[in-house]
CSV table of C-alpha atoms and ligand atoms in Angstrom, one decimal:
chain,number,residue,atom,x,y,z
A,16,MET,CA,9.3,4.3,-42.1
A,17,LEU,CA,11.7,3.3,-45.2
A,18,VAL,CA,8.5,3.0,-47.3
A,19,ILE,CA,7.3,6.4,-46.4
A,20,LEU,CA,10.7,8.0,-47.0
A,21,HIS,CA,11.0,6.0,-50.3
A,22,TRP,CA,7.6,7.6,-51.6
A,23,LEU,CA,8.4,11.1,-50.3
A,24,MET,CA,11.9,11.2,-51.7
A,25,ALA,CA,11.0,9.6,-55.1
A,26,LEU,CA,8.5,12.4,-55.6
A,27,CYS,CA,10.9,15.1,-54.4
A,28,ILE,CA,13.6,13.7,-56.8
A,29,ILE,CA,11.7,13.6,-59.8
A,30,GLY,CA,10.4,17.0,-59.2
A,31,MET,CA,14.0,18.2,-58.6
A,32,LEU,CA,15.1,16.6,-61.8
A,33,ALA,CA,12.2,18.1,-63.9
A,34,GLY,CA,12.5,21.5,-62.2
A,35,GLY,CA,16.2,21.5,-62.7
A,36,LEU,CA,15.9,20.9,-66.4
A,37,LEU,CA,13.1,23.4,-66.7
A,38,MET,CA,15.0,26.2,-65.0
A,39,THR,CA,18.2,25.6,-66.9
A,40,GLY,CA,16.3,25.3,-70.0
A,41,ASN,CA,15.7,29.0,-70.9
A,42,VAL,CA,11.9,28.5,-71.0
A,43,LEU,CA,10.8,30.4,-67.9
A,44,GLU,CA,10.5,34.0,-67.6
A,45,LYS,CA,13.3,35.8,-65.6
A,46,SER,CA,11.5,36.3,-62.1
A,47,LEU,CA,9.9,32.9,-62.2
A,48,ARG,CA,13.2,31.4,-63.0
A,49,PHE,CA,14.8,33.1,-60.1
A,50,GLN,CA,11.9,31.8,-57.8
A,51,VAL,CA,12.4,28.0,-59.3
A,52,TYR,CA,16.1,28.3,-58.5
A,53,GLN,CA,15.3,29.2,-54.8
A,54,TRP,CA,12.8,26.5,-54.6
A,55,HIS,CA,15.4,23.9,-56.2
A,56,LYS,CA,18.1,24.8,-53.8
A,57,SER,CA,15.7,24.9,-50.8
A,58,LEU,CA,14.2,21.4,-51.7
A,59,GLY,CA,17.8,20.2,-52.6
A,60,VAL,CA,19.2,21.2,-49.0
A,61,VAL,CA,16.1,19.3,-47.5
A,62,LEU,CA,16.7,16.3,-49.5
A,63,LEU,CA,20.4,16.1,-48.3
A,64,TRP,CA,19.0,15.7,-44.8
A,65,LEU,CA,16.2,13.3,-45.9
A,66,ILE,CA,18.9,11.3,-47.6
A,67,CYS,CA,21.2,11.1,-44.6
A,68,ALA,CA,18.1,10.1,-42.5
A,69,ARG,CA,17.1,7.4,-45.3
A,70,ILE,CA,20.7,5.9,-45.0
A,71,ALA,CA,20.6,5.9,-41.2
A,72,VAL,CA,17.3,4.1,-41.1
A,73,ARG,CA,18.4,1.6,-43.8
A,74,LEU,CA,21.5,0.6,-41.8
A,75,ALA,CA,19.5,0.2,-38.5
A,76,THR,CA,16.6,-1.9,-40.1
A,77,LYS,CA,16.1,-5.1,-42.0
A,78,LYS,CA,14.3,-4.9,-45.4
A,79,PRO,CA,12.1,-7.8,-46.8
A,80,PRO,CA,14.0,-10.4,-48.7
A,81,LEU,CA,13.6,-10.3,-52.5
A,82,PRO,CA,11.1,-12.9,-54.0
A,83,ALA,CA,12.6,-16.3,-54.1
A,84,THR,CA,11.5,-16.6,-57.8
A,85,MET,CA,14.0,-13.8,-58.7
A,86,HIS,CA,17.0,-15.1,-60.9
A,87,ARG,CA,20.5,-14.5,-59.7
A,88,TYR,CA,21.2,-12.0,-62.3
A,89,GLU,CA,18.1,-10.2,-61.3
A,90,ARG,CA,19.0,-10.0,-57.9
A,91,LEU,CA,22.5,-8.7,-58.9
A,92,ALA,CA,20.8,-6.1,-61.1
A,93,ALA,CA,18.4,-4.9,-58.3
A,94,LYS,CA,21.5,-4.6,-56.1
A,95,ALA,CA,23.4,-2.6,-58.5
A,96,GLY,CA,20.3,-0.3,-59.4
A,97,HIS,CA,19.8,0.3,-55.7
A,98,LEU,CA,23.5,1.2,-55.1
A,99,ALA,CA,23.4,3.4,-58.1
A,100,LEU,CA,20.3,5.3,-56.7
A,101,TYR,CA,22.1,5.8,-53.3
A,102,ALA,CA,25.0,7.1,-55.2
A,103,ILE,CA,22.8,9.3,-57.1
A,104,MET,CA,21.1,10.7,-54.1
A,105,ILE,CA,24.2,11.6,-52.4
A,106,LEU,CA,26.0,13.1,-55.4
A,107,MET,CA,23.1,15.3,-56.7
A,108,PRO,CA,22.5,17.4,-53.6
A,109,LEU,CA,26.2,17.5,-52.6
A,110,SER,CA,27.4,18.6,-56.1
A,111,GLY,CA,24.3,21.1,-56.1
A,112,TRP,CA,25.7,22.4,-52.8
A,113,LEU,CA,29.2,22.7,-54.0
A,114,LEU,CA,28.4,24.4,-57.2
A,115,VAL,CA,26.4,27.1,-55.5
A,116,SER,CA,29.1,27.7,-52.8
A,117,SER,CA,32.0,27.8,-55.4
A,118,SER,CA,30.2,30.3,-57.5
A,119,SER,CA,31.7,33.7,-57.9
A,120,LEU,CA,28.1,35.4,-57.6
A,121,GLY,CA,28.1,34.1,-53.9
A,122,LEU,CA,24.3,34.0,-53.9
A,123,PRO,CA,22.8,32.8,-50.7
A,124,THR,CA,20.6,29.9,-50.2
A,125,ILE,CA,17.6,30.8,-48.0
A,126,VAL,CA,15.6,27.5,-47.4
A,127,PHE,CA,12.1,28.3,-48.3
A,128,GLY,CA,12.5,31.8,-47.1
A,129,LEU,CA,13.2,30.7,-43.6
A,130,PHE,CA,16.9,30.5,-42.7
A,131,GLU,CA,20.2,30.8,-44.7
A,132,TRP,CA,21.8,27.6,-45.5
A,133,PRO,CA,25.7,28.1,-45.1
A,134,HIS,CA,27.9,27.6,-48.2
A,135,PHE,CA,30.4,24.8,-48.3
A,136,PRO,CA,33.5,26.2,-46.5
A,137,ASN,CA,36.7,27.4,-48.3
A,138,VAL,CA,35.5,26.9,-52.0
A,139,ALA,CA,33.9,30.6,-52.7
A,140,GLY,CA,35.0,31.8,-56.2
A,141,ASN,CA,37.0,28.7,-57.0
A,142,HIS,CA,36.5,28.5,-60.6
A,143,ASP,CA,37.7,24.8,-61.3
A,144,MET,CA,35.7,23.5,-58.4
A,145,HIS,CA,32.7,25.3,-59.8
A,146,GLU,CA,33.1,23.7,-63.2
A,147,LEU,CA,33.7,20.4,-61.7
A,148,ALA,CA,30.7,20.5,-59.5
A,149,GLU,CA,28.4,21.7,-62.4
A,150,GLU,CA,29.6,18.9,-64.6
A,151,ILE,CA,28.8,16.2,-62.0
A,152,HIS,CA,25.5,17.9,-61.2
A,153,GLU,CA,24.5,17.8,-64.8
A,154,THR,CA,25.9,14.3,-65.7
A,155,VAL,CA,24.6,12.6,-62.6
A,156,ALA,CA,21.0,14.1,-63.4
A,157,TRP,CA,21.0,12.4,-66.8
A,158,VAL,CA,22.3,9.2,-65.4
A,159,ALA,CA,19.6,9.4,-62.6
A,160,ILE,CA,16.9,9.8,-65.2
A,161,GLY,CA,18.1,6.5,-67.0
A,162,VAL,CA,18.4,4.6,-63.6
A,163,ILE,CA,15.0,5.7,-62.6
A,164,MET,CA,13.4,4.6,-65.9
A,165,LEU,CA,15.3,1.3,-65.6
A,166,HIS,CA,14.0,0.8,-62.0
A,167,VAL,CA,10.5,1.5,-63.1
A,168,LEU,CA,10.7,-0.7,-66.2
A,169,ALA,CA,12.0,-3.5,-63.8
A,170,VAL,CA,9.0,-3.4,-61.6
A,171,ILE,CA,6.6,-3.3,-64.6
A,172,LYS,CA,8.6,-6.3,-66.2
A,173,HIS,CA,8.0,-8.2,-62.8
A,174,ALA,CA,4.2,-7.4,-62.9
A,175,ILE,CA,3.4,-8.1,-66.6
A,176,ILE,CA,6.0,-10.9,-67.5
A,177,ASP,CA,6.6,-12.6,-64.1
A,178,LYS,CA,3.1,-11.8,-62.7
A,179,GLU,CA,4.7,-10.8,-59.6
A,180,ASN,CA,3.5,-7.6,-58.2
A,181,LEU,CA,6.4,-6.0,-56.1
A,182,LEU,CA,4.5,-2.8,-55.2
A,183,PRO,CA,3.0,-4.2,-51.7
A,184,ARG,CA,6.7,-4.3,-50.6
A,185,MET,CA,6.7,-0.7,-51.1
A,186,GLY,CA,3.3,-0.2,-49.1
A,187,MET,CA,1.2,0.0,-52.3
A,188,GLY,CA,-1.8,-2.4,-52.3
A,189,LYS,CA,-2.3,-5.8,-51.0
A,190,GLU,CA,0.1,-8.8,-51.4
A,191,ARG,CA,-1.5,-11.2,-54.4
A,192,ASN,CA,0.0,-12.7,-57.5
A,193,ILE,CA,-1.6,-11.2,-60.6
B,217,HEM,C1,18.3,15.5,-55.3
B,217,HEM,C2,18.9,16.6,-55.4
B,217,HEM,C3,18.9,17.4,-56.6
B,217,HEM,C4,18.4,17.1,-58.1
B,217,HEM,C5,17.9,15.8,-58.4
B,217,HEM,C6,18.9,18.2,-58.8
B,217,HEM,C7,18.6,18.3,-60.2
B,217,HEM,C8,19.1,19.3,-61.0
B,217,HEM,C9,18.9,19.2,-62.5
B,217,HEM,C10,18.3,18.1,-63.3
B,217,HEM,C11,19.5,20.4,-62.9
B,217,HEM,C12,19.7,20.7,-64.3
B,217,HEM,C13,21.1,20.3,-64.8
B,217,HEM,C14,21.5,21.0,-66.3
B,217,HEM,O1,21.0,20.7,-67.2
B,217,HEM,O2,22.3,21.9,-66.1
B,217,HEM,C15,20.0,20.9,-61.8
B,217,HEM,C16,20.6,22.4,-61.9
B,217,HEM,C17,20.9,23.1,-60.7
B,217,HEM,N1,21.0,22.7,-59.3
B,217,HEM,FE1,20.3,21.0,-58.7
B,217,HEM,N2,19.4,19.1,-58.2
B,217,HEM,C18,19.5,18.7,-56.7
B,217,HEM,C19,20.1,19.5,-55.6
B,217,HEM,C20,20.5,20.5,-55.7
B,217,HEM,C21,21.0,21.4,-54.4
B,217,HEM,C22,21.1,20.9,-53.0
B,217,HEM,C23,21.4,22.7,-55.0
B,217,HEM,C24,22.1,23.8,-54.2
B,217,HEM,C25,21.9,24.1,-52.8
B,217,HEM,C26,21.2,22.6,-56.5
B,217,HEM,C27,21.5,23.7,-57.3
B,217,HEM,C28,21.4,23.8,-58.7
B,217,HEM,C29,21.8,24.9,-59.5
B,217,HEM,C30,22.3,26.3,-59.0
B,217,HEM,C31,21.5,24.5,-60.7
B,217,HEM,C32,21.8,25.3,-62.1
B,217,HEM,C33,23.1,24.9,-62.7
B,217,HEM,C34,23.4,25.8,-63.9
B,217,HEM,O3,22.9,26.9,-63.8
B,217,HEM,O4,24.2,25.3,-64.5
B,217,HEM,N3,20.7,21.5,-56.7
B,217,HEM,N4,19.7,20.5,-60.6
């Protein structure tokens, strides 16, 4: 269950980061940009729920232990990296929701054209809140890109230097040393 959630969310979050940078980068034509904003907000709201589900499942299940060959500093780094990823997964959708809710434009979020997701209460038109949420959304996005790169580099380092394939732990391929 956690493995499926991991890959589903990894794909969505990478898509959200790329889509977010694309839509704010002034490269899309106006009507397409509007559409991408709608998809971004819709998927962002779905992700907020998936993240809550992930945290609930994570708390309720045991994960496989890290390989015994891992050094102490590597375990600490893995733990810190995973904690950072959880913080990012919570901060990104929450700050996105806050920034949309506090905007003076008051544009609704219609989740995939199906239903309206309510705005965060009591913040409409709050300029300071809007600025803060925007700052957090953008800064955490860049931190996320850095942390995801480090996360992937760590898996590659284990495969190439330590000859230890960690992907079977995440449901990809058979357990074997390479
Ligand atoms: C995991 C979830 C999310 C990720 C990874 C993500 C990522 C991003 C990124 C990378 C940007 C571009 C930042 C910039 O350079 O200004 C962005 C912008 C934006 N996001 Fe998100 N986002 C997420 C969730 C949400 C949610 C839930 C909403 C609203 C319901 C939202 C609304 C927005 C809006 C309105 C902008 C444009 C901000 C502006 O124009 O300055 N995002 N997002």
